[in-house]
Amino acid sequence: MVVLSSQGVTKKFGGLVAVNNFDFELPQGMIVSIIGPNGAGKTTFFNCITGFYEIDEGIILFDGLLLNGKSPDKITRMGIARTYQNIRLFANMTVTENILVGAEPHLKSFWFEAIFQTRRVKLEELEAQQDAQRMLNFVGLKGIGDQLARNLPYGSQRRLEIARALASKPKLLLLDEPTSGMNPQESAELMRFIRNLRDELGITILLIEHDMRVVMAISENIYVMDFGTKIAEGTPNEIQRNPRVIEAYLGRGIATGLKTQTAKTKASNQ
Amino acid sequence: MNNLKEGFRYGLISYGIILYLNLLGIPLNFGDIVLTIFSLLIGLLSFAFLRKRPNHLRKNLRNTLVQGLIIGLVSGLGLSIVTYIFASLQKDGINVAQVFAQVKPEHTGALTGLTKEEVLGDVSVLPGLLQLTLLFTFAGFIGSALTQLPVEKLRKQFDSKSGLKTISRALFVLPFFFYGLFMLLKVEGVQIAGTEENNLGMLFIFLFIGAALFALRAVEPGRQKSILVILLVVLMLLLPHFADLKQNAILGVVGIFIVMGIGLNIVVGYAGLLDLGYVAFFAVGAYAYALLSSPESYVVLNLPGFEGVNFWAGLPIAIIIGAFAGFLLGVPVLRMRGDYLAIVTLGFGEIARLLVLNLRDYTGGPGGVINIPAPILFGMDLGNPRDILYIAMAFGLIVTFFTVRLRDSRLGRAWIAMREDEDVAQAMGINLVAIKLLAFASGAAIAGMAGALYATRQVNIFPDNFALDVSINVLSLIIIGGIGSLEGVVLGAIVLIGLPEILRTVDEYRIVAFGALLVTMMIVRPEGILPSTRRKRTLHVHEDSESTSTK
């Protein structure tokens, strides 16, 4: 079953076509990556999915429902959560508060109930707190719930951002360069964690990632973007051998150079 | 050395508080026992300051006692110097009351144990001032010594024996009992005043306060907060009875501004929406009540059979209309942020004033609305400054309650998240439209409430009462007090609204003083005097990172 799909999505900023006629399919329960050089339009595509940008052409479907024209909060409530390329936590709120804000789509109480502290509010708040504690344990941030998000080390901030996204109990999680700024050991740990998310919670995951080791190890399917267009699609093995991908990453000259070199070595071998 | 510096700083703060009360004319209210009251306050301040320090400093006996002495000495000397200057001026026949309305020869006399004639005559004030300084020093010392009570140990002992627990509670009631007795005797005409009895009285009160603090700390920690609240409420209830008409009037304005400050704090402090047109909602509330109640208003004159509503019926209407106005003005600015929002709301504030000025037929134009009735409760006319002050206090408590409940709820979290990062907040599923409108509407509802109270206090209201400077005053008081902090609002209002009222006679200069204060605050303490813990952290990011990197 397809969770998320897009057909002919185009997003323009003035004369610049950031995303061009992008077709995309994300089956349920898979881990899929979007890769591409800087400025290829990956994050823009994320922003189109989450409703932060309004797309100019095409359609995006989530669970068979049209996302076009929906506001970011509605889309989050439908079951899509995301993290950001440069961490965007609520820096001056505590760790627990960050997660509670993430759990917002599941809170039902009205503001005037809070004034009278109705049973429902108390119960809901208690459950949300307990859920937040569980979430902290799950991402390995146990016992630091009262610290300000700002004061956490970098790796923990990344985890917290994922925890905040998970607090909305999403069906689909969009991770924008989750391993950026991490050392190899931390990224390996994060990869295990992401796989766990899929295996244990059944969340479909869409990644933007630059670290090729991570991408190749974790992805079940990869989309490659360059200048807003999809230039390749396939399993990690297929992508690694795709000449257009190598060209996009290394530049035409080097790519041809590589090609001729391989041709030469082949020739010399023969 | 650091130690002395810290004590000196606390001393200066205590001195500031004492000086403020002094200029407010407290010595005139209490006559001869003013020294007792002031010493008591110094003792309490010393206790409060020194108790709050980190454990390793608090446990250092010598350090603590020295600091207590410094606190008393600094505030005592400070007050003595000011009083000496005032006395010298008064002896030369200069009327200090022209600048500081409450500082009269009787005032100086009360502080130095002299009569009015003696102050103006040849008797030196120096012995009295020496006594004052010594008393303050002693009080600071006692306050610091109180922090050294082995309360934790005692509490454990009390807990083990329920009988002693009861005694500790009884001790808590004692001060009030004796205080009541004290006042009763005074009313009966028994002279407790005079220097010697004065000191004796002080000793008594000290013993009682000591017992109270002791009892306070001997009860379970969970109960302490409620006891403090009770103490504060009792203090608030007593306060207007000791104040004279003028002081009550000043405090009434302060109270109205506190209510408004709490409202604006929701909009600016929590939701982070910079609103410079807050006065619009204040005006809406005031005019709503005025037009519905004044016998000379357009509404009452033109609605046959409508006699005008009383305050308690007009108040909810003013609140609802205020909230509605907030909602209406919120809609067009939903998509604006920061500076743009500030400019647009600034415009709204002016539009509100110009509307009431120019809709002559309905609002009376420049002639305003006159004869707005006072609140009446059970047949009692509550229009006098003292009762207005009580109403303002009640309003303050009510809006604080509402605000705290909202702040700690899901909505409050959403507001703060929006302040931190609007886009991410929306991506977390928060409906920005709803919470922005709720912030505007609840802030405006509170302003409407304050407006209705203001209208009934003023009896006659005019468009000029609702000029831009009201918005700026309210914003300044929350900035000075500490954005996002309710205690800060109260303190900010006392400093910013109370002080200029005391200096009414030098009205022209108060704007200058205002500006100087704001600039100084922004440089020295940008987070305000009593910042909310969160806000404090935001503004000292750089210092934090510097200090951690140097360590």
Tab-separated table of C-alpha atoms in Angstrom, chain B residues 35 38-39 42 68-84 111-112 125-141 202:
chain	number	residue	atom	x	y	z
B	35	LEU	CA	10.763	52.694	62.790
B	38	PHE	CA	10.756	49.638	58.763
B	39	SER	CA	13.137	47.661	60.954
B	42	ILE	CA	14.696	45.233	56.863
B	68	GLY	CA	23.022	40.859	57.477
B	69	LEU	CA	24.851	43.682	59.249
B	70	ILE	CA	25.800	45.275	55.929
B	71	ILE	CA	22.245	45.097	54.644
B	72	GLY	CA	20.983	46.898	57.744
B	73	LEU	CA	23.833	49.406	57.778
B	74	VAL	CA	23.541	50.342	54.102
B	75	SER	CA	19.788	50.825	54.192
B	76	GLY	CA	19.974	52.625	57.540
B	77	LEU	CA	22.709	55.014	56.435
B	78	GLY	CA	20.975	55.567	53.101
B	79	LEU	CA	17.700	56.513	54.720
B	80	SER	CA	19.512	58.651	57.314
B	81	ILE	CA	21.308	60.648	54.632
B	82	VAL	CA	18.081	61.304	52.721
B	83	THR	CA	16.255	62.225	55.896
B	84	TYR	CA	19.108	64.500	57.006
B	111	LEU	CA	11.652	58.873	61.521
B	112	THR	CA	13.754	60.661	64.141
B	125	VAL	CA	17.999	65.166	63.935
B	126	LEU	CA	21.323	63.357	64.208
B	127	PRO	CA	20.642	61.385	67.435
B	128	GLY	CA	17.394	60.148	65.908
B	129	LEU	CA	19.151	59.160	62.720
B	130	LEU	CA	21.839	57.357	64.684
B	131	GLN	CA	19.125	55.410	66.439
B	132	LEU	CA	17.514	54.636	63.068
B	133	THR	CA	20.774	53.354	61.631
B	134	LEU	CA	21.468	51.225	64.681
B	135	LEU	CA	17.972	49.783	64.607
B	136	PHE	CA	18.232	48.878	60.948
B	137	THR	CA	21.634	47.299	61.480
B	138	PHE	CA	20.296	45.312	64.377
B	139	ALA	CA	17.288	44.266	62.297
B	140	GLY	CA	19.465	43.144	59.386
B	141	PHE	CA	21.568	41.179	61.824
B	202	MET	CA	9.741	46.332	67.995
